Short mmCIF file of C-alpha atoms in Angstrom, two decimals:
data_model
loop_
_atom_site.label_atom_id
_atom_site.label_comp_id
_atom_site.label_asym_id
_atom_site.label_seq_id
_atom_site.Cartn_x
_atom_site.Cartn_y
_atom_site.Cartn_z
CA UNK A 1 62.00 -4.68 -77.57
CA UNK A 2 65.48 -4.04 -76.27
CA UNK A 3 68.02 -6.56 -77.60
CA UNK A 4 71.41 -7.44 -76.14
CA UNK A 5 74.25 -9.40 -77.68
CA UNK A 6 75.22 -12.20 -75.33
CA UNK A 7 78.49 -13.99 -75.96
CA UNK A 8 78.23 -16.70 -73.35
CA UNK A 9 75.52 -18.31 -71.28
CA UNK A 10 77.32 -17.12 -68.16
CA UNK A 11 76.43 -13.53 -69.05
CA UNK A 12 72.74 -14.30 -68.88
CA UNK A 13 71.32 -14.00 -65.33
CA UNK A 14 68.40 -16.18 -66.36
CA UNK A 15 70.77 -19.10 -67.05
CA UNK A 16 73.72 -18.74 -64.70
CA UNK A 17 73.75 -20.00 -61.97
CA UNK A 18 70.12 -21.08 -61.92
CA UNK A 19 67.74 -21.35 -64.82
CA UNK A 20 64.75 -19.03 -64.56
CA UNK A 21 63.08 -19.90 -67.84
CA UNK A 22 60.30 -22.37 -67.11
CA UNK A 23 57.61 -21.11 -64.79
CA UNK A 24 54.26 -22.54 -63.70
CA UNK A 25 52.94 -23.08 -67.21
CA UNK A 26 55.31 -25.94 -67.95
CA UNK A 27 54.67 -28.13 -64.89
CA UNK A 28 50.94 -27.53 -65.28
CA UNK A 29 51.08 -28.67 -68.90
CA UNK A 30 53.20 -31.70 -67.94
CA UNK A 31 50.57 -32.68 -65.39
CA UNK A 32 47.66 -32.25 -67.82
CA UNK A 33 49.57 -34.01 -70.61
CA UNK A 34 50.47 -36.93 -68.37
CA UNK A 35 46.90 -37.17 -67.13
CA UNK A 36 45.53 -37.16 -70.68
CA UNK A 37 48.09 -39.79 -71.69
CA UNK A 38 47.06 -41.99 -68.78
CA UNK A 39 43.36 -41.65 -69.52
CA UNK A 40 43.79 -42.35 -73.23
CA UNK A 41 45.99 -45.34 -72.44
CA UNK A 42 43.27 -46.95 -70.35
CA UNK A 43 40.55 -46.07 -72.85
CA UNK A 44 42.51 -47.68 -75.67
CA UNK A 45 43.71 -50.70 -73.68
CA UNK A 46 40.26 -51.64 -72.42
CA UNK A 47 38.75 -51.09 -75.86
CA UNK A 48 41.30 -53.47 -77.36
CA UNK A 49 40.48 -56.01 -74.68
CA UNK A 50 36.78 -55.63 -75.42
CA UNK A 51 35.90 -54.63 -71.86
CA UNK A 52 33.98 -51.48 -72.76
CA UNK A 53 30.76 -52.54 -71.09
CA UNK A 54 32.49 -53.76 -67.97
CA UNK A 55 34.29 -50.45 -67.36
CA UNK A 56 32.04 -47.75 -68.83
CA UNK A 57 33.62 -44.78 -67.07
CA UNK A 58 37.13 -45.70 -68.10
CA UNK A 59 36.27 -46.36 -71.74
CA UNK A 60 33.45 -43.91 -72.44
CA UNK A 61 32.92 -41.09 -69.98
CA UNK A 62 36.53 -39.97 -69.57
CA UNK A 63 36.92 -39.58 -73.35
CA UNK A 64 34.73 -36.51 -73.05
CA UNK A 65 37.27 -34.82 -70.75
CA UNK A 66 40.52 -35.64 -72.49
CA UNK A 67 40.26 -33.06 -75.30
CA UNK A 68 39.54 -30.37 -72.70
CA UNK A 69 42.63 -31.40 -70.68
CA UNK A 70 44.80 -31.38 -73.81
CA UNK A 71 43.51 -28.00 -74.92
CA UNK A 72 44.13 -26.51 -71.46
CA UNK A 73 47.62 -28.00 -71.49
CA UNK A 74 48.37 -26.62 -74.95
CA UNK A 75 47.07 -23.22 -73.84
CA UNK A 76 49.45 -23.30 -70.87
CA UNK A 77 52.29 -24.09 -73.28
CA UNK A 78 51.18 -21.24 -75.52
CA UNK A 79 51.19 -18.83 -72.56
CA UNK A 80 54.78 -19.83 -71.86
CA UNK A 81 56.03 -18.79 -75.31
CA UNK A 82 57.88 -15.53 -75.65
CA UNK A 83 57.03 -15.01 -79.31
CA UNK A 84 53.49 -16.29 -79.17
CA UNK A 85 52.53 -15.37 -82.71
CA UNK A 86 55.18 -17.72 -84.10
CA UNK A 87 54.01 -20.90 -82.37
CA UNK A 88 53.03 -22.38 -85.74
CA UNK A 89 56.66 -22.62 -86.79
CA UNK A 90 57.01 -25.70 -84.60
CA UNK A 91 54.82 -27.46 -87.14
CA UNK A 92 56.72 -26.44 -90.25
CA UNK A 93 59.52 -28.93 -89.70
CA UNK A 94 60.03 -32.48 -88.48
CA UNK A 95 63.19 -32.87 -86.41
CA UNK A 96 63.67 -36.37 -85.13
CA UNK A 97 66.44 -35.30 -82.75
CA UNK A 98 64.33 -32.75 -80.89
CA UNK A 99 62.18 -34.01 -77.99
CA UNK A 100 60.17 -30.80 -78.19
CA UNK A 101 59.54 -31.57 -81.85
CA UNK A 102 58.40 -35.08 -80.91
CA UNK A 103 56.13 -33.53 -78.33
CA UNK A 104 54.65 -30.94 -80.67
CA UNK A 105 53.89 -33.53 -83.36
CA UNK A 106 52.59 -36.09 -80.87
CA UNK A 107 50.21 -33.49 -79.47
CA UNK A 108 49.22 -32.51 -83.00
CA UNK A 109 48.22 -36.11 -83.66
CA UNK A 110 46.78 -37.04 -80.30
CA UNK A 111 44.51 -34.00 -79.90
CA UNK A 112 42.39 -34.87 -82.96
CA UNK A 113 42.50 -38.54 -81.91
CA UNK A 114 41.12 -37.62 -78.49
CA UNK A 115 38.44 -35.52 -80.16
CA UNK A 116 37.46 -38.51 -82.31
CA UNK A 117 37.10 -40.62 -79.14
CA UNK A 118 34.99 -37.86 -77.59
CA UNK A 119 32.86 -37.61 -80.73
CA UNK A 120 32.19 -41.35 -80.64
CA UNK A 121 30.83 -41.00 -77.10
CA UNK A 122 29.00 -37.71 -77.49
CA UNK A 123 25.64 -39.44 -77.24
CA UNK A 124 26.32 -40.02 -73.54
CA UNK A 125 25.46 -36.37 -72.94
CA UNK A 126 23.41 -35.56 -76.03
CA UNK A 127 21.41 -38.69 -76.80
CA UNK A 128 19.88 -37.24 -79.95
CA UNK A 129 23.09 -35.88 -81.42
CA UNK A 130 22.79 -35.33 -85.17
CA UNK A 131 25.78 -34.71 -87.34
CA UNK A 132 25.03 -31.81 -89.71
CA UNK A 133 26.72 -33.42 -92.73
CA UNK A 134 26.51 -36.88 -94.18
CA UNK A 135 30.28 -37.40 -94.32
CA UNK A 136 30.40 -37.12 -90.51
CA UNK A 137 27.85 -39.93 -90.20
CA UNK A 138 29.95 -42.02 -92.60
CA UNK A 139 33.11 -41.20 -90.70
CA UNK A 140 31.49 -42.16 -87.41
CA UNK A 141 30.36 -45.54 -88.67
CA UNK A 142 33.78 -46.09 -90.28
CA UNK A 143 35.53 -45.42 -86.96
CA UNK A 144 33.06 -47.58 -85.05
CA UNK A 145 33.82 -50.49 -87.37
CA UNK A 146 37.57 -49.97 -86.95
CA UNK A 147 37.58 -49.04 -83.29
CA UNK A 148 40.31 -51.53 -82.42
CA UNK A 149 42.70 -50.03 -84.97
CA UNK A 150 41.99 -46.56 -83.58
CA UNK A 151 42.67 -47.96 -80.12
CA UNK A 152 46.06 -49.40 -81.14
CA UNK A 153 47.09 -46.07 -82.67
CA UNK A 154 45.89 -44.25 -79.54
CA UNK A 155 47.80 -46.53 -77.19
CA UNK A 156 51.00 -45.93 -79.14
CA UNK A 157 50.66 -42.15 -79.08
CA UNK A 158 49.44 -42.07 -75.47
CA UNK A 159 52.60 -43.89 -74.38
CA UNK A 160 54.75 -41.49 -76.38
CA UNK A 161 52.92 -38.52 -74.84
CA UNK A 162 53.49 -39.83 -71.33
CA UNK A 163 57.14 -40.71 -71.97
CA UNK A 164 58.19 -37.62 -73.89
CA UNK A 165 57.30 -35.27 -71.05
CA UNK A 166 60.06 -36.87 -69.01
CA UNK A 167 62.43 -37.28 -71.95
CA UNK A 168 62.00 -33.57 -72.66
CA UNK A 169 63.59 -32.82 -69.31
CA UNK A 170 66.16 -35.59 -69.51
CA UNK A 171 67.49 -34.28 -72.82
CA UNK A 172 68.51 -31.08 -71.02
CA UNK A 173 71.94 -32.23 -69.93
CA UNK A 174 73.04 -28.83 -68.66
CA UNK A 175 70.92 -29.37 -65.54
CA UNK A 176 72.19 -32.45 -63.72
CA UNK A 177 68.94 -33.20 -61.90
CA UNK A 178 67.11 -33.63 -65.19
CA UNK A 179 69.82 -35.49 -67.04
CA UNK A 180 68.61 -38.97 -66.08
CA UNK A 181 66.73 -41.30 -68.36
CA UNK A 182 64.58 -42.52 -65.47
CA UNK A 183 62.59 -39.28 -65.75
CA UNK A 184 60.82 -40.55 -68.90
CA UNK A 185 59.34 -43.71 -67.35
CA UNK A 186 58.76 -41.88 -64.07
CA UNK A 187 56.55 -39.27 -65.73
CA UNK A 188 54.78 -41.96 -67.76
CA UNK A 189 53.95 -44.03 -64.69
CA UNK A 190 52.91 -40.90 -62.81
CA UNK A 191 50.63 -39.97 -65.71
CA UNK A 192 49.07 -43.45 -65.79
CA UNK A 193 48.59 -43.29 -62.03
CA UNK A 194 46.83 -39.92 -62.19
CA UNK A 195 44.67 -41.27 -65.02
CA UNK A 196 43.63 -44.23 -62.87
CA UNK A 197 42.90 -41.80 -60.02
CA UNK A 198 40.57 -39.70 -62.20
CA UNK A 199 38.74 -42.85 -63.31
CA UNK A 200 38.26 -43.85 -59.67
CA UNK A 201 36.95 -40.36 -58.87
CA UNK A 202 34.32 -40.38 -61.59
CA UNK A 203 33.31 -44.02 -61.63
CA UNK A 204 29.89 -45.01 -60.36
CA UNK A 205 30.62 -48.69 -60.67
CA UNK A 206 32.12 -50.36 -57.59
CA UNK A 207 33.85 -53.08 -59.58
CA UNK A 208 35.52 -50.50 -61.78
CA UNK A 209 36.71 -48.51 -58.77
CA UNK A 210 38.23 -51.61 -57.21
CA UNK A 211 39.88 -52.66 -60.45
CA UNK A 212 41.50 -49.28 -60.94
CA UNK A 213 42.44 -49.05 -57.26
CA UNK A 214 44.45 -52.24 -57.71
CA UNK A 215 46.04 -50.91 -60.89
CA UNK A 216 46.85 -47.64 -59.13
CA UNK A 217 48.42 -49.55 -56.24
CA UNK A 218 50.73 -51.35 -58.66
CA UNK A 219 51.59 -48.13 -60.50
CA UNK A 220 52.41 -46.41 -57.19
CA UNK A 221 54.73 -49.29 -56.35
CA UNK A 222 56.51 -48.89 -59.69
CA UNK A 223 56.75 -45.14 -59.18
CA UNK A 224 58.35 -45.56 -55.75
CA UNK A 225 60.82 -48.01 -57.27
CA UNK A 226 61.71 -45.53 -60.02
CA UNK A 227 62.16 -42.66 -57.56
CA UNK A 228 64.41 -44.79 -55.36
CA UNK A 229 66.53 -45.83 -58.29
CA UNK A 230 66.70 -42.30 -59.59
CA UNK A 231 68.30 -41.21 -56.32
CA UNK A 232 70.55 -44.26 -56.25
CA UNK A 233 71.70 -43.31 -59.73
CA UNK A 234 72.42 -39.74 -58.73
CA UNK A 235 74.34 -40.69 -55.61
CA UNK A 236 76.49 -43.12 -57.59
CA UNK A 237 77.41 -40.56 -60.25
CA UNK A 238 79.74 -37.58 -60.28
CA UNK A 239 79.78 -34.72 -57.80
CA UNK A 240 77.32 -32.58 -59.74
CA UNK A 241 74.71 -35.32 -59.66
CA UNK A 242 75.35 -35.87 -55.96
CA UNK A 243 74.80 -32.14 -55.39
CA UNK A 244 71.61 -32.32 -57.43
CA UNK A 245 70.39 -35.26 -55.34
CA UNK A 246 71.32 -33.37 -52.18
CA UNK A 247 68.71 -30.77 -53.11
CA UNK A 248 66.29 -33.49 -52.02
CA UNK A 249 68.33 -35.03 -49.23
CA UNK A 250 68.74 -32.11 -46.86
CA UNK A 251 68.44 -29.30 -49.37
CA UNK A 252 65.56 -26.90 -49.96
CA UNK A 253 63.28 -29.45 -51.61
CA UNK A 254 63.59 -32.15 -48.96
CA UNK A 255 60.42 -31.43 -46.99
CA UNK A 256 58.06 -30.72 -49.92
CA UNK A 257 59.23 -33.74 -51.93
CA UNK A 258 59.30 -36.44 -49.25
CA UNK A 259 56.20 -35.20 -47.42
CA UNK A 260 53.89 -34.04 -50.17
CA UNK A 261 54.95 -36.11 -53.18
CA UNK A 262 56.18 -39.36 -51.66
CA UNK A 263 54.35 -39.67 -48.32
CA UNK A 264 51.04 -37.95 -49.01
CA UNK A 265 51.01 -38.48 -52.78
CA UNK A 266 52.26 -42.06 -53.08
CA UNK A 267 52.66 -43.96 -49.80
CA UNK A 268 49.44 -42.84 -48.10
CA UNK A 269 47.21 -43.55 -51.15
CA UNK A 270 48.91 -46.95 -51.46
CA UNK A 271 48.14 -47.70 -47.80
CA UNK A 272 44.53 -46.57 -48.23
CA UNK A 273 44.07 -48.58 -51.42
CA UNK A 274 45.61 -51.62 -49.77
CA UNK A 275 43.20 -51.20 -46.86
CA UNK A 276 40.36 -50.96 -49.34
CA UNK A 277 41.38 -54.28 -50.90
CA UNK A 278 41.31 -55.73 -47.37
CA UNK A 279 37.68 -54.61 -47.07
CA UNK A 280 38.13 -51.61 -44.75
CA UNK A 281 35.80 -48.76 -45.59
CA UNK A 282 37.74 -45.88 -47.12
CA UNK A 283 36.07 -42.96 -48.92
CA UNK A 284 36.97 -43.64 -52.56
CA UNK A 285 37.77 -40.07 -53.49
CA UNK A 286 40.57 -39.69 -50.93
CA UNK A 287 43.37 -41.81 -52.45
CA UNK A 288 42.45 -40.46 -55.88
CA UNK A 289 42.68 -36.82 -54.80
CA UNK A 290 45.95 -37.48 -52.98
CA UNK A 291 47.46 -39.13 -56.08
CA UNK A 292 46.41 -36.20 -58.28
CA UNK A 293 47.86 -33.69 -55.83
CA UNK A 294 51.07 -35.69 -55.60
CA UNK A 295 51.44 -35.85 -59.37
CA UNK A 296 50.97 -32.10 -59.75
CA UNK A 297 53.44 -31.27 -56.99
CA UNK A 298 55.96 -33.78 -58.37
CA UNK A 299 56.07 -31.94 -61.66
CA UNK A 300 56.37 -28.53 -60.04
CA UNK A 301 59.18 -29.74 -57.81
CA UNK A 302 61.14 -31.48 -60.59
CA UNK A 303 60.78 -28.40 -62.82
CA UNK A 304 61.95 -25.99 -60.13
CA UNK A 305 64.64 -28.20 -58.60
CA UNK A 306 66.02 -29.02 -62.04
CA UNK A 307 66.37 -25.36 -62.86
CA UNK A 308 68.25 -24.88 -59.59
CA UNK A 309 70.72 -27.73 -60.17
CA UNK A 310 73.94 -26.77 -61.88
CA UNK A 311 77.42 -27.91 -62.87
CA UNK A 312 80.38 -27.11 -60.63
CA UNK A 313 82.78 -24.60 -62.03
CA UNK B 1 32.71 -59.54 -42.10
CA UNK B 2 35.95 -58.06 -40.80
CA UNK B 3 34.35 -54.66 -40.34
CA UNK B 4 31.99 -55.92 -37.62
CA UNK B 5 34.78 -57.61 -35.71
CA UNK B 6 36.80 -54.41 -35.73
CA UNK B 7 33.98 -52.10 -34.68
CA UNK B 8 33.48 -53.99 -31.42
CA UNK B 9 36.88 -52.81 -30.21
CA UNK B 10 36.85 -49.30 -31.58
CA UNK B 11 39.00 -47.56 -29.00
CA UNK B 12 42.32 -48.52 -27.50
CA UNK B 13 42.59 -49.14 -23.76
CA UNK B 14 43.21 -45.61 -22.39
CA UNK B 15 46.07 -46.65 -20.11
CA UNK B 16 47.84 -48.31 -23.02
CA UNK B 17 47.11 -45.22 -25.10
CA UNK B 18 48.75 -43.02 -22.48
CA UNK B 19 51.89 -45.13 -22.42
CA UNK B 20 52.05 -45.07 -26.24
CA UNK B 21 51.64 -41.29 -26.20
CA UNK B 22 54.54 -41.01 -23.77
CA UNK B 23 56.68 -43.13 -26.10
CA UNK B 24 55.66 -40.82 -28.96
CA UNK B 25 56.85 -37.78 -27.00
CA UNK B 26 60.16 -39.53 -26.27
CA UNK B 27 60.52 -40.41 -29.96
CA UNK B 28 59.69 -36.82 -30.95
CA UNK B 29 62.38 -35.52 -28.63
CA UNK B 30 64.84 -38.00 -30.09
CA UNK B 31 63.96 -37.30 -33.74
CA UNK B 32 63.47 -33.56 -33.66
CA UNK B 33 65.02 -32.30 -30.46
CA UNK B 34 61.72 -30.94 -29.25
CA UNK B 35 58.43 -32.25 -28.00
CA UNK B 36 55.10 -32.47 -29.78
CA UNK B 37 52.68 -29.60 -30.11
CA UNK B 38 49.50 -28.48 -31.78
CA UNK B 39 48.75 -24.83 -31.25
CA UNK B 40 52.11 -23.88 -32.78
CA UNK B 41 51.07 -25.35 -36.10
CA UNK B 42 47.78 -23.44 -36.04
CA UNK B 43 49.68 -20.28 -35.15
CA UNK B 44 51.93 -20.79 -38.20
CA UNK B 45 48.86 -21.18 -40.40
CA UNK B 46 47.18 -18.09 -38.95
CA UNK B 47 50.31 -15.95 -39.29
CA UNK B 48 50.84 -17.09 -42.89
CA UNK B 49 47.22 -16.25 -43.72
CA UNK B 50 47.44 -12.81 -42.13
CA UNK B 51 50.76 -12.12 -43.86
CA UNK B 52 49.19 -12.96 -47.21
CA UNK B 53 45.82 -11.29 -46.81
CA UNK B 54 46.61 -8.27 -44.60
CA UNK B 55 50.33 -7.57 -44.61
CA UNK B 56 49.82 -3.99 -43.38
CA UNK B 57 48.03 -5.22 -40.27
CA UNK B 58 50.81 -7.73 -39.66
CA UNK B 59 53.41 -4.97 -39.83
CA UNK B 60 51.53 -2.75 -37.41
CA UNK B 61 50.88 -5.38 -34.77
CA UNK B 62 53.55 -6.31 -32.21
CA UNK B 63 52.34 -9.93 -32.04
CA UNK B 64 52.86 -10.58 -35.75
CA UNK B 65 55.96 -8.44 -36.01
CA UNK B 66 57.81 -10.33 -33.27
CA UNK B 67 56.81 -13.68 -34.73
CA UNK B 68 57.76 -12.73 -38.29
CA UNK B 69 61.17 -11.48 -37.20
CA UNK B 70 62.10 -14.75 -35.57
CA UNK B 71 60.28 -16.97 -38.11
CA UNK B 72 60.92 -15.84 -41.69
CA UNK B 73 59.15 -18.92 -43.08
CA UNK B 74 56.35 -19.76 -40.64
CA UNK B 75 55.00 -22.78 -42.51
CA UNK B 76 58.39 -24.46 -42.70
CA UNK B 77 58.30 -25.68 -39.13
CA UNK B 78 58.43 -29.13 -37.55
CA UNK B 79 55.06 -28.60 -35.90
CA UNK B 80 53.26 -28.03 -39.19
CA UNK B 81 54.50 -31.31 -40.61
CA UNK B 82 53.80 -33.05 -37.30
CA UNK B 83 50.22 -31.76 -37.47
CA UNK B 84 49.87 -33.20 -41.00
CA UNK B 85 51.10 -36.49 -39.60
CA UNK B 86 48.52 -36.31 -36.81
CA UNK B 87 45.76 -35.86 -39.40
CA UNK B 88 47.01 -38.81 -41.45
CA UNK B 89 47.50 -41.03 -38.41
CA UNK B 90 44.09 -40.19 -36.99
CA UNK B 91 42.51 -40.94 -40.36
CA UNK B 92 44.22 -44.32 -40.69
CA UNK B 93 43.30 -45.20 -37.11
CA UNK B 94 39.68 -44.27 -37.83
CA UNK B 95 39.72 -46.26 -41.05
CA UNK B 96 41.07 -49.37 -39.32
CA UNK B 97 38.49 -49.17 -36.52
CA UNK B 98 35.55 -48.30 -38.75
CA UNK B 99 35.12 -44.91 -37.09
CA UNK B 100 35.21 -42.87 -40.31
CA UNK B 101 31.99 -40.91 -40.31
CA UNK B 102 31.37 -37.21 -40.85
CA UNK B 103 29.38 -36.32 -37.74
CA UNK B 104 29.20 -34.05 -34.70
CA UNK B 105 29.60 -36.03 -31.50
CA UNK B 106 27.37 -34.63 -28.77
CA UNK B 107 25.27 -35.66 -25.83
CA UNK B 108 21.76 -36.75 -26.88
CA UNK B 109 20.33 -34.00 -24.67
CA UNK B 110 21.55 -31.12 -26.85
CA UNK B 111 21.54 -30.33 -30.54
CA UNK B 112 24.55 -30.45 -32.89
CA UNK B 113 24.29 -26.70 -33.30
CA UNK B 114 24.66 -26.04 -29.60
CA UNK B 115 27.63 -28.37 -29.47
CA UNK B 116 29.31 -26.59 -32.36
CA UNK B 117 28.66 -23.12 -30.91
CA UNK B 118 30.18 -24.11 -27.58
CA UNK B 119 33.09 -25.77 -29.37
CA UNK B 120 33.83 -22.54 -31.25
CA UNK B 121 33.58 -20.44 -28.07
CA UNK B 122 35.78 -22.87 -26.17
CA UNK B 123 38.25 -22.90 -29.05
CA UNK B 124 38.49 -19.12 -29.05
CA UNK B 125 39.18 -19.10 -25.30
CA UNK B 126 41.72 -21.88 -25.74
CA UNK B 127 43.41 -19.93 -28.50
CA UNK B 128 43.91 -16.99 -26.16
CA UNK B 129 45.05 -19.27 -23.39
CA UNK B 130 47.55 -21.15 -25.53
CA UNK B 131 49.16 -17.94 -26.70
CA UNK B 132 49.37 -16.53 -23.21
CA UNK B 133 50.70 -19.80 -21.83
CA UNK B 134 53.07 -20.38 -24.79
CA UNK B 135 51.51 -23.72 -25.60
CA UNK B 136 48.48 -25.93 -25.28
CA UNK B 137 47.93 -29.29 -23.57
CA UNK B 138 50.24 -31.23 -25.86
CA UNK B 139 52.98 -28.65 -26.30
CA UNK B 140 53.22 -26.94 -22.97
CA UNK B 141 51.63 -29.40 -20.56
CA UNK B 142 52.59 -32.85 -21.90
CA UNK B 143 55.91 -32.09 -23.57
CA UNK B 144 56.79 -29.60 -20.82
CA UNK B 145 56.09 -32.10 -18.05
CA UNK B 146 58.05 -34.76 -19.90
CA UNK B 147 61.18 -32.61 -19.57
CA UNK B 148 60.30 -31.76 -15.95
CA UNK B 149 59.67 -28.12 -16.77
CA UNK B 150 57.91 -26.21 -13.98
CA UNK B 151 55.88 -24.29 -16.54
CA UNK B 152 54.52 -27.58 -17.85
CA UNK B 153 53.22 -28.64 -14.46
CA UNK B 154 51.67 -25.24 -13.82
CA UNK B 155 49.99 -25.27 -17.25
CA UNK B 156 48.62 -28.77 -16.66
CA UNK B 157 47.31 -27.81 -13.22
CA UNK B 158 45.76 -24.62 -14.57
CA UNK B 159 44.06 -26.26 -17.56
CA UNK B 160 42.57 -29.21 -15.72
CA UNK B 161 41.99 -27.30 -12.49
CA UNK B 162 39.96 -24.63 -14.25
CA UNK B 163 38.06 -27.32 -16.12
CA UNK B 164 37.18 -29.13 -12.88
CA UNK B 165 36.02 -25.93 -11.22
CA UNK B 166 33.91 -24.66 -14.12
CA UNK B 167 32.54 -28.04 -15.25
CA UNK B 168 29.61 -27.73 -12.84
CA UNK B 169 28.31 -24.70 -14.78
CA UNK B 170 28.34 -26.55 -18.11
CA UNK B 171 27.08 -29.90 -16.90
CA UNK B 172 23.83 -29.56 -18.79
CA UNK B 173 25.70 -29.87 -22.05
CA UNK B 174 26.71 -33.40 -21.18
CA UNK B 175 24.50 -34.98 -18.52
#
């Protein structure tokens, strides 16, 4: 490995003028992490409310997918590392001031939690599942008795997982597009929305689909509000933020963002879900697929546009 | 139920539809500085596919070379986004009128397969024609006529004239 001594960030072509550090692995992980956070949030919330039998897909079937999503996301993160063999060092320290540290520890806690939820529902696919050791049977009955406590812990960590993906970007104040605290809630709401979309896709129960379509409609409304206010915030700030916002208002990201993320990924699913509430016949998978596509493209665009935004010198 | 009330008036009055289409062309000229189109969007998609899958062929062919020189980013064109809008608008219109159904519309006298085969053959011929005529019915004929372009009138006369003349030979597909 050839090493260079770099005295200032301006000598590094990967940093100045545009950042070329985070490639496809990061936005893909952000999407999967947000989706897992959304799914776990609904699982935990409906379990706390005792509505497990009313919404079986949302509380039981999706738990089987969440560990897979988290593992794929973690693998994407692992692929992004330069010194892959040293990934474990993230877990040798707790740094409260590091969003990446928060993220690593939250994932470390939420992945086993999601596996516990999946283990509770394993009999949906394998009805005669037998644990090989007695302590697993005891653990299962212990968790089943204290399911509500598990759900409260899960809701807490699911919210942190959804929020921290945005806060991770917003802590990066060298890139003006990312340096806004709206990114945290925006990514959380987007994650919840994609979670609702997946539930709609897999649900066989009409009442459940309608319930989550209404929830998704509300989440899309909140997301549009957050995006609007994000741009209002940028345009009311200093010149660097205005330049960052102009990437989306006439710059290179204008067409992809407003057409694919906002129009096709938010507004059109909202219109279709509203029509569905008004009893028009809409194929249920279409708004869900559009929301998922919009969420994925949103993360790719924010990651790439953020790396392009820069301070004036 | 609201669905039954809507399905009785599934299609708009064609005269009203024509006027609305004219207003759309005016709006398109105002918003984008050019008229509407359809075959241009398909051409962008085809060129992008060929550039990705067979770049050597694209370099050796005059058709692709000329297009690539003047259009470095074929998919970033107004027509492509307009075509997406057409898909969305058509879908919403179908959803409102209860017309959303995956089916092949054909005369009861022929099979779906025959209809699809003739559609593909007609589409191939239309593809050739639209490239030779630098536009299809919406781009060259409608938008061209709306700006009083002679080429637009000729294209319109040629498309519909040929259709009138040759319709007799394909009447069995419909009546």
